[in-house]
XYZ file of C-alpha atoms in Angstrom:
281
model
C 0.101 -0.033 0.212
C 1.257 3.387 -0.567
C 2.529 5.519 2.343
C 0.012 8.204 3.083
C 1.634 11.617 4.295
C 0.127 15.002 4.882
C 1.904 18.001 3.165
C 1.233 21.855 3.927
C 1.943 24.351 1.559
C 2.238 28.081 3.178
C 2.452 31.205 1.611
C 2.379 34.548 1.702
C 2.079 34.887 -1.684
C 0.181 32.770 -4.998
C 2.380 29.883 -3.611
C 3.095 28.941 -7.315
C 6.411 28.257 -6.103
C 5.276 25.683 -3.336
C 3.102 23.513 -5.638
C 6.427 23.093 -8.044
C 8.647 22.541 -5.628
C 6.175 19.959 -4.006
C 5.352 18.225 -7.061
C 9.232 17.956 -8.383
C 10.452 16.294 -4.733
C 7.332 14.200 -4.969
C 7.941 12.603 -7.998
C 11.422 11.482 -6.427
C 9.447 9.103 -4.739
C 7.562 6.017 -5.450
C 4.444 4.985 -3.691
C 3.245 7.823 -2.005
C 0.080 9.298 -1.627
C 0.555 12.648 -0.582
C -2.747 14.553 0.572
C -1.784 18.333 0.268
C -3.359 21.325 1.964
C -2.802 24.510 0.246
C -2.274 27.854 1.971
C -1.786 30.902 0.150
C -2.011 34.576 1.176
C -1.255 34.274 4.998
C -0.067 37.073 6.030
C -1.603 37.590 9.369
C -1.048 35.891 12.518
C -4.693 35.375 13.102
C -4.926 33.689 9.137
C -1.723 31.308 10.621
C -3.507 30.927 13.615
C -6.118 28.975 11.334
C -3.385 27.255 9.440
C -1.999 25.693 12.241
C -5.115 24.047 13.924
C -5.220 22.085 10.709
C -1.934 21.383 10.724
C -1.956 20.293 14.574
C -5.075 18.040 13.026
C -3.441 16.515 10.227
C 0.310 16.183 11.105
C 2.872 16.130 8.209
C 5.504 18.118 6.149
C 5.337 21.975 6.096
C 6.514 23.513 3.248
C 6.739 27.591 3.170
C 7.749 30.717 1.560
C 6.975 33.393 4.180
C 8.837 36.760 3.741
C 7.370 38.606 6.725
C 9.051 38.120 10.406
C 6.248 37.636 12.728
C 3.993 35.415 10.553
C 7.121 33.325 9.833
C 8.424 32.993 13.648
C 4.874 31.973 14.859
C 4.479 29.315 12.370
C 8.184 27.805 13.137
C 7.319 27.978 16.617
C 4.263 26.521 16.511
C 5.672 23.606 14.122
C 8.683 22.797 16.224
C 6.486 22.558 19.297
C 4.402 20.254 17.492
C 7.400 18.367 16.753
C 6.781 18.412 12.874
C 9.187 19.711 10.023
C 8.985 23.046 8.799
C 11.156 23.847 5.283
C 11.472 26.895 4.092
C 11.694 26.257 -0.148
C 13.734 28.876 -1.143
C 16.027 29.957 1.868
C 19.089 28.239 0.477
C 18.930 30.095 -2.512
C 18.087 33.437 -1.330
C 21.098 32.967 1.304
C 23.517 32.703 -1.601
C 22.171 35.611 -3.711
C 22.724 37.435 -0.698
C 26.029 36.115 -0.291
C 26.834 36.775 -3.869
C 25.150 40.059 -3.820
C 26.520 41.204 -0.760
C 23.460 42.500 0.471
C 20.007 41.540 2.402
C 16.632 40.342 0.505
C 13.498 42.250 1.167
C 10.624 41.323 3.150
C 8.108 42.000 1.068
C 5.845 39.127 0.006
C 4.104 38.420 -3.489
C 7.268 40.500 -4.798
C 7.875 38.367 -7.897
C 3.946 39.295 -9.015
C 4.650 43.046 -9.278
C 2.740 44.718 -12.329
C 6.019 45.781 -13.780
C 6.926 45.231 -17.860
C 7.625 41.793 -17.535
C 4.307 41.160 -16.268
C 2.213 42.864 -18.886
C 4.740 41.291 -21.434
C 3.538 38.143 -20.139
C 0.069 39.289 -20.405
C 0.398 40.079 -24.212
C 1.787 36.922 -24.909
C -1.200 35.190 -23.513
C -3.799 37.133 -25.272
C -1.616 36.743 -28.266
C -1.567 32.738 -27.883
C -5.254 32.672 -27.213
C -6.283 34.596 -30.511
C -3.694 32.558 -32.930
C -4.766 29.137 -31.335
C -5.238 26.015 -33.713
C -4.062 28.193 -37.074
C -6.311 31.193 -36.386
C -4.808 34.770 -37.796
C -1.943 33.020 -39.820
C -1.494 36.553 -41.402
C 0.216 38.020 -37.758
C 2.524 34.753 -37.413
C 5.640 37.113 -37.956
C 4.930 38.429 -34.671
C 5.474 35.465 -33.009
C 8.383 34.365 -31.108
C 7.220 30.416 -31.448
C 5.164 28.706 -34.220
C 4.392 24.918 -33.157
C 3.545 22.653 -36.063
C 1.904 19.153 -35.882
C -0.808 16.960 -36.543
C -3.910 16.841 -34.294
C -3.582 15.984 -30.596
C 0.081 16.480 -30.677
C -0.286 18.837 -27.295
C 0.028 21.631 -29.379
C -2.407 23.939 -27.384
C -1.236 23.356 -24.156
C 2.437 23.913 -25.006
C 1.659 27.121 -26.370
C -0.351 28.204 -23.452
C 2.490 27.275 -21.408
C 5.186 28.600 -23.311
C 2.724 32.201 -23.042
C 3.181 31.828 -19.421
C 6.370 32.131 -19.834
C 6.267 35.192 -21.830
C 6.676 34.082 -25.574
C 4.261 34.461 -28.023
C 3.223 31.167 -29.165
C 0.977 30.535 -32.347
C 0.317 27.054 -33.513
C -0.821 25.157 -36.828
C -2.284 21.764 -37.285
C -1.455 19.797 -39.981
C -4.644 18.436 -41.607
C -4.170 15.452 -44.506
C -7.275 17.464 -46.639
C -6.035 21.189 -46.197
C -1.953 22.514 -47.805
C -0.461 24.664 -44.900
C -0.550 28.462 -45.929
C 1.981 29.263 -48.672
C 3.566 31.975 -46.282
C 4.512 29.208 -43.621
C 7.305 28.649 -45.484
C 8.576 32.332 -45.438
C 8.170 33.482 -41.974
C 11.575 34.938 -40.791
C 10.765 35.912 -37.064
C 9.136 32.858 -35.438
C 11.341 29.936 -34.205
C 9.022 26.778 -35.926
C 9.267 23.555 -33.953
C 7.558 20.485 -35.638
C 5.527 18.214 -32.772
C 5.105 14.349 -33.394
C 4.545 11.378 -31.407
C 3.793 7.540 -32.296
C 1.137 6.637 -34.536
C 0.169 4.179 -31.367
C -0.296 6.793 -28.859
C -1.443 9.244 -31.569
C -4.782 6.619 -31.909
C -5.052 5.996 -28.243
C -5.114 9.655 -27.598
C -7.221 10.537 -30.243
C -9.852 7.923 -29.364
C -10.259 8.805 -25.866
C -10.958 12.497 -26.938
C -13.920 11.063 -29.063
C -15.324 8.994 -26.473
C -14.905 11.861 -24.149
C -17.389 14.044 -26.939
C -19.748 10.943 -27.191
C -18.643 10.392 -30.359
C -18.300 7.049 -32.505
C -14.463 6.106 -32.144
C -14.508 4.497 -35.126
C -13.865 7.161 -37.952
C -10.826 7.775 -40.297
C -9.486 10.041 -37.376
C -8.284 7.178 -35.510
C -7.541 4.538 -38.552
C -4.355 3.231 -37.951
C -3.227 3.402 -41.383
C -4.110 6.844 -42.079
C -2.638 7.872 -38.646
C 0.343 6.517 -39.792
C 0.175 7.898 -42.926
C -0.341 11.495 -41.394
C 2.682 11.558 -38.953
C 4.934 10.313 -41.620
C 3.923 13.140 -43.660
C 4.608 15.474 -40.727
C 7.859 14.620 -40.363
C 8.695 14.473 -44.452
C 7.428 18.484 -43.983
C 9.520 18.792 -41.031
C 12.790 17.537 -42.761
C 11.907 19.088 -45.813
C 11.855 22.504 -43.946
C 14.661 22.181 -42.056
C 12.699 22.423 -38.535
C 13.667 20.753 -35.382
C 11.289 17.770 -34.406
C 10.327 17.284 -30.362
C 8.295 13.798 -29.982
C 5.905 14.289 -27.558
C 5.194 10.882 -27.318
C 4.914 10.488 -22.851
C 6.378 13.746 -22.375
C 4.821 16.170 -19.758
C 3.213 19.707 -21.197
C 6.424 21.086 -19.110
C 9.140 18.999 -20.976
C 7.622 19.721 -23.890
C 8.265 23.524 -23.341
C 11.734 23.422 -22.022
C 12.782 21.472 -25.152
C 11.400 23.893 -27.227
C 13.108 26.705 -25.157
C 16.514 25.136 -25.051
C 16.410 24.424 -29.013
C 15.425 28.102 -29.374
C 18.384 29.310 -27.718
C 20.851 26.518 -29.506
C 19.890 28.527 -32.671
C 20.717 31.661 -31.320
C 24.195 33.347 -32.611
C 26.939 32.329 -30.145
C 26.948 35.030 -27.224
C 23.381 35.984 -27.507
C 21.002 35.743 -24.977
C 17.739 33.475 -24.627
C 14.764 34.346 -23.178
C 11.233 35.927 -24.692
C 11.487 38.909 -27.090
C 11.476 42.574 -25.757
C 7.955 43.148 -27.592
C 6.772 39.762 -26.158
């Protein structure tokens, strides 16, 4: 049976960092049934008291990102009295930065979410990406940082949205057997174009599940084995003819695919040029 544990994620901000840390750490252990208790925007002792009541009722590991001293001290004092481990998710990194920079860190919760130029650029990237999903508004592709191309159900849309949240304007285009890609796709200069592919077997499985979720009969040409094999083969030929890098998304998480896209884009940059979203994105 799986080992059952409680994990309390306590943050004075949105808690995104804690979610990522907990997910990555739990992935290192097999057979663990983790019950997560998520506590974002904890910025007062009164709120912390309510959190501590739940921690006392469901003892387990406490992971926190708390910038303010009083609230943090309250948590550490009470968890120590309860005999429970309380771990700061970012203290080692902050300490390393303080040593390198020669100055102390500020104690302002949620500072990473300030409404600066980078924040609004990220919003712009998300808006662009949503408007250019599934081949829409192809005439504006030269404004994109990235263009993802692939047959249906190769995770183009979720990967695009994830990249947009990283600040990259991302468009995507579905390759359809009965339709030729727009000619200007092959003359684009700005966007970094990446082909997404998967195994025919996996594609049939994903498509069949999609049809079932829509209450449609799973016996159309959309999931025909030979047709799907031909689709994947033709897509690979197109990618090779155009010299586009290819990522096989079979069994890959969206985060892994997006990271691979960014790595490929950075590798394609001229030597010495920094990677990252364009200033306009």
